[in-house]
Tab-separated table of C-alpha atoms in Angstrom:
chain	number	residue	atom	x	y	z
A	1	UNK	CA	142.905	31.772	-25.550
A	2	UNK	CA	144.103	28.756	-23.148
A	3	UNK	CA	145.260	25.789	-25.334
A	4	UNK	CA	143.989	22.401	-24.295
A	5	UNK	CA	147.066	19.885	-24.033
A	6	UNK	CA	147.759	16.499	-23.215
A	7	UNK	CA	151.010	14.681	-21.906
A	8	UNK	CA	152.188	11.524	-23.472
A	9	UNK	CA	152.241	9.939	-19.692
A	10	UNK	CA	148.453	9.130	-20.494
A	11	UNK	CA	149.671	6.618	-23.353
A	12	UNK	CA	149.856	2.629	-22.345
A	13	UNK	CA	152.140	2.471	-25.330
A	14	UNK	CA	154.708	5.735	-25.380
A	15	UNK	CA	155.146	4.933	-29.231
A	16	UNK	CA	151.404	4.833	-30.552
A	17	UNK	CA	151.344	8.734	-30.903
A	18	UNK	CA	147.995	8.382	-32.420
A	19	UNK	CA	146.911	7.228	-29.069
A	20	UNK	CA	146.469	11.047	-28.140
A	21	UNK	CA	144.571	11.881	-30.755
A	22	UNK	CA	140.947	11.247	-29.396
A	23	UNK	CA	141.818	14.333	-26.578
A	24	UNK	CA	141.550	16.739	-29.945
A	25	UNK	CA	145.016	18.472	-28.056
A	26	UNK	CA	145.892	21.668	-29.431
A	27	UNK	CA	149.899	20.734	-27.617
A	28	UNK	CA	151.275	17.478	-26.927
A	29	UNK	CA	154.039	17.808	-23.554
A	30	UNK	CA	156.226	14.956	-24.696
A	31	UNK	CA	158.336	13.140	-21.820
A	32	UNK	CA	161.513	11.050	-21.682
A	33	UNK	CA	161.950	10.046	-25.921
A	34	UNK	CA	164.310	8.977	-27.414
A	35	UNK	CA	166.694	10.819	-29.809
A	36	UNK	CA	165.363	7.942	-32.594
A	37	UNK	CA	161.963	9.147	-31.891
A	38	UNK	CA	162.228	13.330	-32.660
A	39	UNK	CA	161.784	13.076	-36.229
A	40	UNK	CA	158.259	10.924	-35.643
A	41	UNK	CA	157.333	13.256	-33.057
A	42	UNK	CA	157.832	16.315	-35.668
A	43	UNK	CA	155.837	14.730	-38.343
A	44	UNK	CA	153.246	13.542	-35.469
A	45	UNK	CA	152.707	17.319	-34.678
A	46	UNK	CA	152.944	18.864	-38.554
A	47	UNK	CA	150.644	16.678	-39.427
A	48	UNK	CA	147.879	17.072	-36.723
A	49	UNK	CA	148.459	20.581	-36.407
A	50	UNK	CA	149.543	20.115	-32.778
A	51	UNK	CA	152.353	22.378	-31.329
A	52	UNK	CA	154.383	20.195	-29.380
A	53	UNK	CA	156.237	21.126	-25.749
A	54	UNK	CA	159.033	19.045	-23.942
A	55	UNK	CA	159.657	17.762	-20.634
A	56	UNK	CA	162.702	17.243	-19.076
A	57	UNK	CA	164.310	15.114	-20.338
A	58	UNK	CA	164.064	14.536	-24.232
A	59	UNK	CA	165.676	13.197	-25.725
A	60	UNK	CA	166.703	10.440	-23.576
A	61	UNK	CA	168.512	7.569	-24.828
A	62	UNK	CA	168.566	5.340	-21.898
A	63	UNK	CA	167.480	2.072	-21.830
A	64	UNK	CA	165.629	2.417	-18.274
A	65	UNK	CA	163.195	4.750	-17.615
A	66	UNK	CA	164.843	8.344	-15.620
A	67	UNK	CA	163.909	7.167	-12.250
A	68	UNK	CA	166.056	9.967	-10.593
A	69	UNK	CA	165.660	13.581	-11.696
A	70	UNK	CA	168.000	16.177	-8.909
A	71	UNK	CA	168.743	19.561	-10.147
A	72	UNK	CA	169.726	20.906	-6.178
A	73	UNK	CA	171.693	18.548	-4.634
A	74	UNK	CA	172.934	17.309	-2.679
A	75	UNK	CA	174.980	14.610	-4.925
A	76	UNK	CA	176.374	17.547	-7.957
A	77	UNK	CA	176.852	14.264	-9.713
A	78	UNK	CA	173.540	14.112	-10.017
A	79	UNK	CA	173.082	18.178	-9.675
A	80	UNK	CA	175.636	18.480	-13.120
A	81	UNK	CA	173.658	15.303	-14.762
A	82	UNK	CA	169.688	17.051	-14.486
A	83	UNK	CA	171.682	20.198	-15.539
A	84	UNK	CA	172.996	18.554	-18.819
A	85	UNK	CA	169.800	16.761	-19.597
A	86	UNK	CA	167.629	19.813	-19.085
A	87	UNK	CA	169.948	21.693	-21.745
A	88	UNK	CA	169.536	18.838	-24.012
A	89	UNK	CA	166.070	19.090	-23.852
A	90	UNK	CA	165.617	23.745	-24.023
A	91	UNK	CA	167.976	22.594	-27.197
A	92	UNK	CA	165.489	20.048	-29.188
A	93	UNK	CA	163.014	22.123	-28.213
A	94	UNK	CA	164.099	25.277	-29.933
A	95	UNK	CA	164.597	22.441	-33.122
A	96	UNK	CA	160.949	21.683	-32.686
A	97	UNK	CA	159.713	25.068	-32.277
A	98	UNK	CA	158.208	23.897	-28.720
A	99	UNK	CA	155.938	25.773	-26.921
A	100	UNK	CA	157.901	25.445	-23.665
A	101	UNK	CA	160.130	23.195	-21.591
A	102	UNK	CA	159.006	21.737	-18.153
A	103	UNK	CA	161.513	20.903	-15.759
A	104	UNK	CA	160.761	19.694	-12.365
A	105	UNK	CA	162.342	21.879	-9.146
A	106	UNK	CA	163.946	21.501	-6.562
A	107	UNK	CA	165.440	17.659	-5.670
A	108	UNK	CA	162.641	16.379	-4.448
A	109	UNK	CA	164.465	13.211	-2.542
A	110	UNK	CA	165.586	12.782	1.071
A	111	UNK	CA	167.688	13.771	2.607
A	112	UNK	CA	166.731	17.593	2.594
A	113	UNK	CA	170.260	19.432	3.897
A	114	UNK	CA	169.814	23.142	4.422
A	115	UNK	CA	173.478	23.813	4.166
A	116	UNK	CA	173.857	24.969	0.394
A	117	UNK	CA	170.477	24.438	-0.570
A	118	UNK	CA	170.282	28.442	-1.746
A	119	UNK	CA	173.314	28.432	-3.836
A	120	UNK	CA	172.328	25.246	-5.392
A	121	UNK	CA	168.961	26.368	-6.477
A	122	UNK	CA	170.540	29.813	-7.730
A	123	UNK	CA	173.347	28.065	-9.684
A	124	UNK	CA	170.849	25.705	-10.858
A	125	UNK	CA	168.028	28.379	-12.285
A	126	UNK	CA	170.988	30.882	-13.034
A	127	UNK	CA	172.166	28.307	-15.819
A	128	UNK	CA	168.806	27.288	-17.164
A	129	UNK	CA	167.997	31.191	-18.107
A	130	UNK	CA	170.658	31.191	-19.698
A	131	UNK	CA	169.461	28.321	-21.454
A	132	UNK	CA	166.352	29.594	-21.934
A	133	UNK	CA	167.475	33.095	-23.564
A	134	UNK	CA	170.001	31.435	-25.653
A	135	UNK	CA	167.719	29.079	-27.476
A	136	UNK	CA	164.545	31.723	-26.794
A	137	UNK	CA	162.645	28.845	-25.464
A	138	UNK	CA	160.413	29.113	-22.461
A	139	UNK	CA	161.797	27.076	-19.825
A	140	UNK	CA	158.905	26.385	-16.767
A	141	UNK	CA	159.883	24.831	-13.214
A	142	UNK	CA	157.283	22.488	-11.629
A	143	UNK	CA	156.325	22.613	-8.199
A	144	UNK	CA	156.643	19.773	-6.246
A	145	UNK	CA	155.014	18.858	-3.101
A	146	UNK	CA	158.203	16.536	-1.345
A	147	UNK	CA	161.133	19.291	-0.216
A	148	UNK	CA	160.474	21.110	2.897
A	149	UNK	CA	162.902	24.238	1.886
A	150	UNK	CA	161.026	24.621	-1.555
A	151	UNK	CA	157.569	23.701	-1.947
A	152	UNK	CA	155.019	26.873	-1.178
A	153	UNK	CA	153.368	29.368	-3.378
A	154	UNK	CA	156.175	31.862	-1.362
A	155	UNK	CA	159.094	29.952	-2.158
A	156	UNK	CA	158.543	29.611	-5.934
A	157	UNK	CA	157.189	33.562	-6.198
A	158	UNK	CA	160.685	34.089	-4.584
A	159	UNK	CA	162.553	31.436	-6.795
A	160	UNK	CA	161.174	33.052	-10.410
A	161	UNK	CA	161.706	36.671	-9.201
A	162	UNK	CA	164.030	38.645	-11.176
A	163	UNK	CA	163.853	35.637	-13.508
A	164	UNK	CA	161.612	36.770	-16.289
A	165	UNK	CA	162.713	33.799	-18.792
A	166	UNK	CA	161.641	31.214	-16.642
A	167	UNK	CA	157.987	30.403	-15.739
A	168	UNK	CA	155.966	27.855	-13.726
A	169	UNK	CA	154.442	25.072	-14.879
A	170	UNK	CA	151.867	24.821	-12.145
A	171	UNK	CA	151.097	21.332	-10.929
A	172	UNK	CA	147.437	20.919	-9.828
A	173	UNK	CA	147.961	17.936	-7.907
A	174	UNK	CA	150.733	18.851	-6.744
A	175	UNK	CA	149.500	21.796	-5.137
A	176	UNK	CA	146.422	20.474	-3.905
A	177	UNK	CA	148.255	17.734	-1.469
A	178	UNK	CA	149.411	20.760	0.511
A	179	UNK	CA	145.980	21.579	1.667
A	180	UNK	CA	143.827	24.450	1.361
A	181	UNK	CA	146.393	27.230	2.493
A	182	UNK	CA	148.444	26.466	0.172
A	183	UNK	CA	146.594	24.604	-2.429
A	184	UNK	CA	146.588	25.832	-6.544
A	185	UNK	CA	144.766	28.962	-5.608
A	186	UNK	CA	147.772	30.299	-3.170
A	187	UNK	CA	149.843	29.504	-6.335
A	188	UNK	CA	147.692	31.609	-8.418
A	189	UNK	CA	147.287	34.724	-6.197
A	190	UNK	CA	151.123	34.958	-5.384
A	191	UNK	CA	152.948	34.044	-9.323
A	192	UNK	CA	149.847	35.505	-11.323
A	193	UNK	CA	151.216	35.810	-14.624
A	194	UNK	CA	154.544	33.646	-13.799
A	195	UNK	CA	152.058	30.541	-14.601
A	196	UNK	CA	151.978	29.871	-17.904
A	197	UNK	CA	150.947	26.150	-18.009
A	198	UNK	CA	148.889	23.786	-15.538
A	199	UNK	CA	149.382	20.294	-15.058
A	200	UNK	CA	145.797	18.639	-14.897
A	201	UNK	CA	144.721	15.786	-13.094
A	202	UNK	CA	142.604	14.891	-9.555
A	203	UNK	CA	143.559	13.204	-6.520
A	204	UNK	CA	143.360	13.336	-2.929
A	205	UNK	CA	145.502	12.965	-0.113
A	206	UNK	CA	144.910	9.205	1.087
A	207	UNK	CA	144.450	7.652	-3.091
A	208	UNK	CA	147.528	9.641	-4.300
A	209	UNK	CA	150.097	7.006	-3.067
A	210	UNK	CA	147.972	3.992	-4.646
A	211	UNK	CA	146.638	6.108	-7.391
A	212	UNK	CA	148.548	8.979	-8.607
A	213	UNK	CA	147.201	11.299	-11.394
A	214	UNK	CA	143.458	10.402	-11.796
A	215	UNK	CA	141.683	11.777	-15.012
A	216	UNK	CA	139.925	14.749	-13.968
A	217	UNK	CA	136.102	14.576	-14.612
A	218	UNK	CA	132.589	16.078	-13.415
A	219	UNK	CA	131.952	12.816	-10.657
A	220	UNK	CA	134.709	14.165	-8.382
A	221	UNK	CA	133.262	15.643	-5.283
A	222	UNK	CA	135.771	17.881	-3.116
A	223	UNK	CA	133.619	16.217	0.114
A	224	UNK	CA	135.872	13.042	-0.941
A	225	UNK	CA	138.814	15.289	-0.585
A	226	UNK	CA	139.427	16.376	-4.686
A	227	UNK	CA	140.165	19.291	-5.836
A	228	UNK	CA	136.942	20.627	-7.249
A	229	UNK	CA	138.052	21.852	-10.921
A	230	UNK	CA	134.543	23.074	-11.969
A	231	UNK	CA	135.088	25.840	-9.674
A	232	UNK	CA	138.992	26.048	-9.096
A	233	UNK	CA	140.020	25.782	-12.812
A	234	UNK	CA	138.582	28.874	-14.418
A	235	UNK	CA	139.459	30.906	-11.219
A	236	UNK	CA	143.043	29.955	-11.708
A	237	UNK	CA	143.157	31.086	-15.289
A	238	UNK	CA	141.617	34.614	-14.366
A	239	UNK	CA	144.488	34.866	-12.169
A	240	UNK	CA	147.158	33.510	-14.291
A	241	UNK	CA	146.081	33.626	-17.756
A	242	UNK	CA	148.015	30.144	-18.371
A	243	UNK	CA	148.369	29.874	-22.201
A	244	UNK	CA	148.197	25.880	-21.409
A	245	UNK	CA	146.315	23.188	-19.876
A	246	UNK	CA	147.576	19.727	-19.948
A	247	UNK	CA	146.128	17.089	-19.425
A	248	UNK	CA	148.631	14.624	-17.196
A	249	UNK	CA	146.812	11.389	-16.001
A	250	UNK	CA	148.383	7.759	-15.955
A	251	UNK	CA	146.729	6.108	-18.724
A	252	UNK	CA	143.133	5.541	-18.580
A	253	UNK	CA	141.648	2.135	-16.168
A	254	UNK	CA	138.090	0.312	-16.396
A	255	UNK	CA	135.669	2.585	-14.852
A	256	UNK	CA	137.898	6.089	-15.915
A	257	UNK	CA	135.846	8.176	-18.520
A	258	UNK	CA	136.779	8.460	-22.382
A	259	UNK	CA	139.357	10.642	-23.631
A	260	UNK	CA	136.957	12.358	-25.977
A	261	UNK	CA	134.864	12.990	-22.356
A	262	UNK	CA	137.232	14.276	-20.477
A	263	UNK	CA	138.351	16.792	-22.961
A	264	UNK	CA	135.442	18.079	-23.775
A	265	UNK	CA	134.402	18.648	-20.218
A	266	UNK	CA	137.811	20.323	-19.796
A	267	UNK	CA	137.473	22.329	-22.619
A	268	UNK	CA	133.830	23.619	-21.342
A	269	UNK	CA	134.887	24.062	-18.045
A	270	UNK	CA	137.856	26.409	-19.334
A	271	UNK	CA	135.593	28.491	-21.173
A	272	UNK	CA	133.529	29.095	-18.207
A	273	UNK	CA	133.470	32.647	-15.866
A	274	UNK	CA	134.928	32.212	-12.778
A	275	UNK	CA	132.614	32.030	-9.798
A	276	UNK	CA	134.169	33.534	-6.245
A	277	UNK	CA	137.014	31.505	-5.594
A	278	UNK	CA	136.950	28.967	-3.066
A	279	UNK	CA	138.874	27.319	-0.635
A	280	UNK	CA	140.674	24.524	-2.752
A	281	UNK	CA	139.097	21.539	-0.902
A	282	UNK	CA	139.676	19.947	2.604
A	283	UNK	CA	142.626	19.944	4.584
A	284	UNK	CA	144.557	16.801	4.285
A	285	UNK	CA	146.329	15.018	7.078
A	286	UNK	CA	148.663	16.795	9.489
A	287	UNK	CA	152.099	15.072	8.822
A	288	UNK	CA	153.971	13.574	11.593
A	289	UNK	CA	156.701	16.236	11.582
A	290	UNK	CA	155.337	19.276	11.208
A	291	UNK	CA	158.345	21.018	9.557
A	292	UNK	CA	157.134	18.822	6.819
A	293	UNK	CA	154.580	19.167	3.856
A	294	UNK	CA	152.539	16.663	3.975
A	295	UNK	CA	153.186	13.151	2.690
A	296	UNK	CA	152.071	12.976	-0.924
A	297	UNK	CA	153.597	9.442	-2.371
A	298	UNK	CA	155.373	8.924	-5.536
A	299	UNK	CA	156.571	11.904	-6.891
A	300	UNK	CA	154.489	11.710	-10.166
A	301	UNK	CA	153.293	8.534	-11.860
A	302	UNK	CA	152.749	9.699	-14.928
A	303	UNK	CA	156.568	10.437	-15.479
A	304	UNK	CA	158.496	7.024	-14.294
């Protein structure tokens, strides 16, 4: 049975947990709390019967929003600080009895040295299974779309292997700004089983940068360049399996469907059979340099 979730990044206001309440989640991914909010967040979730899951990081007690999130380099400042706040977070949420941790992977900022760019993603996911077997809490990387060493279906398949504690958290949107060839589906058919959560939302290639994660919903047409979900969603989860789908739009706008709509047309489209899987939608623009994914924006709204 795939579990229907929802991130808290679809909230206006991050502290009106009751906000999430109209999606009917079976998990709430909660993202960037503070330590003063954990024991609201437990009740939140005992009461509601909602299991909750973390992403990195939580808690955080800063008074500005994380802004800059770099696990590989090439500042270890910054390497050692992601570190820290990722075991911080595998550490609440063995407390919370969390259904997994997210943390994003690789650095996904300029500039993009090759020189020690292996060793820093092996110390990096070296540490965090250790993390993750300590505290027996399933830790998931997320693809991004920005590095140009780590950002294929290949390159994670090769990342997770040999790594059976950690998982991927795979990242529709993501994904599907890197066209076709290597959109969710390539994801799918190479780390099968290795996904065992998607991040939901729509967008395409020229409204990401304005728009970032747009709710998903039935009057997106992949001729206007989104991915089609109908079609691509329950294919991906006869690949994968995913225990999880969550929900990860910015909060909803004046036009954007209700939350009780767009869950229950998630919810029916994740109970459907797959039909032959399809190419994941058009291609998007060539970038100018080619050794380049293409350009996709800000890295993710939803988490500022």
């Amino acid at each position: 049975m795939t579990l229907l979730g929802v991130s808290t990044g679809v909230l206006a206001d991050r502290s009106d947990l009751t906000g999430l309440l109209a999606y009917e989640p079976d998990v709430v991914e909660f993202y960037n709390y503070p330590r003063s909010m954990l024991g609201s967040i437990g009740r939140f979730c005992h009461r509601h019967g909602i299991r909750p899951a973390l992403h990195t990081p939580v808690p955080y007690d800063e008074p500005r929003p994380l802004r800059r999130f770099a696990p590989t380099g090439p500042d270890p400042d910054e390497a050692a600080a992601a570190l820290r706040m990722t075991g911080a977070t595998v550490r609440c949420a063995a407390d919370l009895g969390a259904l997994h941790v997210v943390v994003h992977f690789p650095s996904p900022y300029p500039p993009y040295p090759a020189a020690g760019f292996d060793s820093w993603c092996r110390d990096f996911l070296d540490a965090v299974c250790g993390l993750a077997r300590e505290h027996a809490v399933p830790v998931l990387v997320e693809n991004l779309s920005a590095h140009p060493l780590l950002h294929t279906a290949a390159h994670y398949r090769d990342a997770l292997a040999d790594r059976p504690e950690l998982g991927l958290c795979l990242d529709l949107g993501h994904a599907h700004l890197l066209g076709p060839q290597q959109g969710p589906l390539a994801y799918a058919r190479a780390l099968g089983p290795a996904v065992r959560s998607m991040h939901l939302y729509n967008t395409t290639v020229a409204r990401y940068p304005e728009h970032g994660h747009e709710p998903a919903h039935a009057g997106q047409s992949a001729a206007e360049g989104y991915l089609p979900v109908a079609e691509v969603l329950p294919a991906l989860l006869a690949l994968t399996g995913a225990p999880a789908v969550v929900l990860e739009h910015r909060p909803l706008a004046a036009g954007d469907p209700g939350p009780e709509e767009i869950s229950r047309w998630i919810r029916s489209v994740i109970g459907r059979r797959p039909d032959p899987p399809q190419e994941d939608g058009p291609a998007p623009r060539a970038p100018d340099d080619p050794a380049r994914p293409a350009p996709t924006g800000p890295l993710c709204p939803a988490h500022p």
